[in-house]
Amino acid sequence: SVKTTALRLSLCHRSWFQEAFNITSKEGSSWDVALNQAAVEALYSAAYIEDYLDCVENLPDDVQRNLSQLRELDVKYQEVLAELEQQQGLLSRRDPDVGRKKVMLQIQHSLIKSQELGDDKLQLLQQIQDLIENKVRQLDQDYRNLDHEPETREAKRSRRQRGHDDEQAPAPHPTCGRRQPKKKRRRGASNSAGHQQGHQQGQQGHQQRGGGVPSPAEPPIDPDEPTYCLCEQVSFGEMICCDNEECAIEWFHFSCVMLTTKPKGRWYCPRCRGDRSNQMKPKGS
């Protein structure tokens, strides 16, 4: 097939290029990446050519099938016209033996049949037009995808590289029980001192739970950093979110709500729960 031929040609060109310039292929090298990219682009081009050839080869068969049906309808239409001419001749003779009412009914039947055949011919012509337009639209779309394919692959490689760098970089915050808390607006300027004190207490409590191991240099305290939980401190350690969408606090520290692991199913905070932690308190109670 065209794809197999293109793959063989790309591999042959790659081997010849390496031998001609005495290049040793190393995984991840710029030469190897460039040659692999050329091979992939050759495969995409071969796939487009193969689809184009299939479309061009199959199009005449599909159109010919509809044209054959159109020719058959045209033959039937000519037969109906011949019947109409014959019936019109019977009416023009004014022969008393000929029943005019019967002939008029035959003419009406022939006219209805001719109209149905004409509608069928128009429908076949519309099918032929739609078939050609669909093939053209498909080829245009494949061609546009072929032009944009190198940019798409380059964007994917950039995203993969950024994801690899993010995995190697240290996490700025500890993991939460369900998801990281969203940034909130400031509760008020009067709480800025409480934010700062809560941040210091949270860091000290976190060091005590970790066995007294000194933490690295702390970043400057942000007075606008939001506070969470019943303790009204900043985010630290593992946290869990209340499943009540109307909860005013939303996020809670594991230690403040007596949790050691993430619970299964829904979880509601002490202010929103009913008799159990997985049941929400009825509204108005």
mmCIF file of N, CA and C in Angstrom, residues 175-179 237-241 252-267:
data_model
loop_
_atom_site.group_PDB
_atom_site.id
_atom_site.type_symbol
_atom_site.label_atom_id
_atom_site.label_comp_id
_atom_site.label_asym_id
_atom_site.label_seq_id
_atom_site.Cartn_x
_atom_site.Cartn_y
_atom_site.Cartn_z
ATOM 1 N N THR A 175 -0.485 17.872 49.443
ATOM 2 C CA THR A 175 -1.675 17.378 48.768
ATOM 3 C C THR A 175 -2.865 17.435 49.694
ATOM 4 N N CYS A 176 -4.055 17.638 49.104
ATOM 5 C CA CYS A 176 -5.283 17.714 49.869
ATOM 6 C C CYS A 176 -6.021 16.403 49.767
ATOM 7 N N GLY A 177 -7.014 16.229 50.636
ATOM 8 C CA GLY A 177 -7.778 14.984 50.668
ATOM 9 C C GLY A 177 -8.552 14.761 49.396
ATOM 10 N N ARG A 178 -9.103 15.845 48.796
ATOM 11 C CA ARG A 178 -9.886 15.681 47.576
ATOM 12 C C ARG A 178 -9.338 16.543 46.453
ATOM 13 N N ARG A 179 -9.236 17.843 46.650
ATOM 14 C CA ARG A 179 -8.706 18.741 45.654
ATOM 15 C C ARG A 179 -8.196 19.983 46.356
ATOM 16 N N GLY A 237 -1.026 21.132 55.089
ATOM 17 C CA GLY A 237 -1.292 19.710 55.259
ATOM 18 C C GLY A 237 -2.401 19.221 54.347
ATOM 19 N N GLU A 238 -3.005 18.106 54.721
ATOM 20 C CA GLU A 238 -4.097 17.544 53.953
ATOM 21 C C GLU A 238 -5.405 18.210 54.350
ATOM 22 N N MET A 239 -6.235 18.492 53.332
ATOM 23 C CA MET A 239 -7.503 19.166 53.571
ATOM 24 C C MET A 239 -8.603 18.446 52.810
ATOM 25 N N ILE A 240 -9.828 18.653 53.232
ATOM 26 C CA ILE A 240 -10.986 18.020 52.616
ATOM 27 C C ILE A 240 -12.073 19.070 52.434
ATOM 28 N N CYS A 241 -12.864 18.907 51.386
ATOM 29 C CA CYS A 241 -13.896 19.878 51.045
ATOM 30 C C CYS A 241 -15.265 19.341 51.438
ATOM 31 N N PHE A 252 -11.464 22.137 55.062
ATOM 32 C CA PHE A 252 -11.153 21.850 56.466
ATOM 33 C C PHE A 252 -9.866 21.025 56.542
ATOM 34 N N HIS A 253 -9.056 21.298 57.584
ATOM 35 C CA HIS A 253 -7.867 20.486 57.821
ATOM 36 C C HIS A 253 -8.273 19.128 58.385
ATOM 37 N N PHE A 254 -7.546 18.090 57.993
ATOM 38 C CA PHE A 254 -7.841 16.747 58.490
ATOM 39 C C PHE A 254 -7.850 16.709 60.020
ATOM 40 N N SER A 255 -6.833 17.324 60.620
ATOM 41 C CA SER A 255 -6.701 17.229 62.078
ATOM 42 C C SER A 255 -7.824 17.956 62.804
ATOM 43 N N CYS A 256 -8.368 19.006 62.197
ATOM 44 C CA CYS A 256 -9.416 19.787 62.862
ATOM 45 C C CYS A 256 -10.761 19.084 62.842
ATOM 46 N N VAL A 257 -10.972 18.180 61.888
ATOM 47 C CA VAL A 257 -12.255 17.460 61.805
ATOM 48 C C VAL A 257 -12.063 15.985 62.137
ATOM 49 N N MET A 258 -10.951 15.661 62.819
ATOM 50 C CA MET A 258 -10.712 14.303 63.323
ATOM 51 C C MET A 258 -10.665 13.280 62.189
ATOM 52 N N LEU A 259 -9.946 13.594 61.120
ATOM 53 C CA LEU A 259 -9.781 12.666 60.002
ATOM 54 C C LEU A 259 -8.305 12.320 59.855
ATOM 55 N N THR A 260 -8.057 11.081 59.489
ATOM 56 C CA THR A 260 -6.693 10.643 59.181
ATOM 57 C C THR A 260 -6.553 10.219 57.730
ATOM 58 N N THR A 261 -7.654 9.768 57.127
ATOM 59 C CA THR A 261 -7.656 9.372 55.721
ATOM 60 C C THR A 261 -8.885 9.965 55.052
ATOM 61 N N LYS A 262 -8.861 9.982 53.753
ATOM 62 C CA LYS A 262 -9.988 10.501 52.980
ATOM 63 C C LYS A 262 -11.176 9.549 53.088
ATOM 64 N N PRO A 263 -12.340 9.988 53.553
ATOM 65 C CA PRO A 263 -13.502 9.094 53.667
ATOM 66 C C PRO A 263 -14.086 8.770 52.297
ATOM 67 N N LYS A 264 -14.756 7.632 52.217
ATOM 68 C CA LYS A 264 -15.404 7.223 50.975
ATOM 69 C C LYS A 264 -16.767 7.888 50.861
ATOM 70 N N GLY A 265 -17.149 8.213 49.648
ATOM 71 C CA GLY A 265 -18.445 8.821 49.413
ATOM 72 C C GLY A 265 -18.462 10.291 49.803
ATOM 73 N N ARG A 266 -19.648 10.780 50.111
ATOM 74 C CA ARG A 266 -19.807 12.179 50.471
ATOM 75 C C ARG A 266 -19.355 12.440 51.911
ATOM 76 N N TRP A 267 -18.942 13.674 52.149
ATOM 77 C CA TRP A 267 -18.518 14.066 53.496
ATOM 78 C C TRP A 267 -19.005 15.479 53.755
#
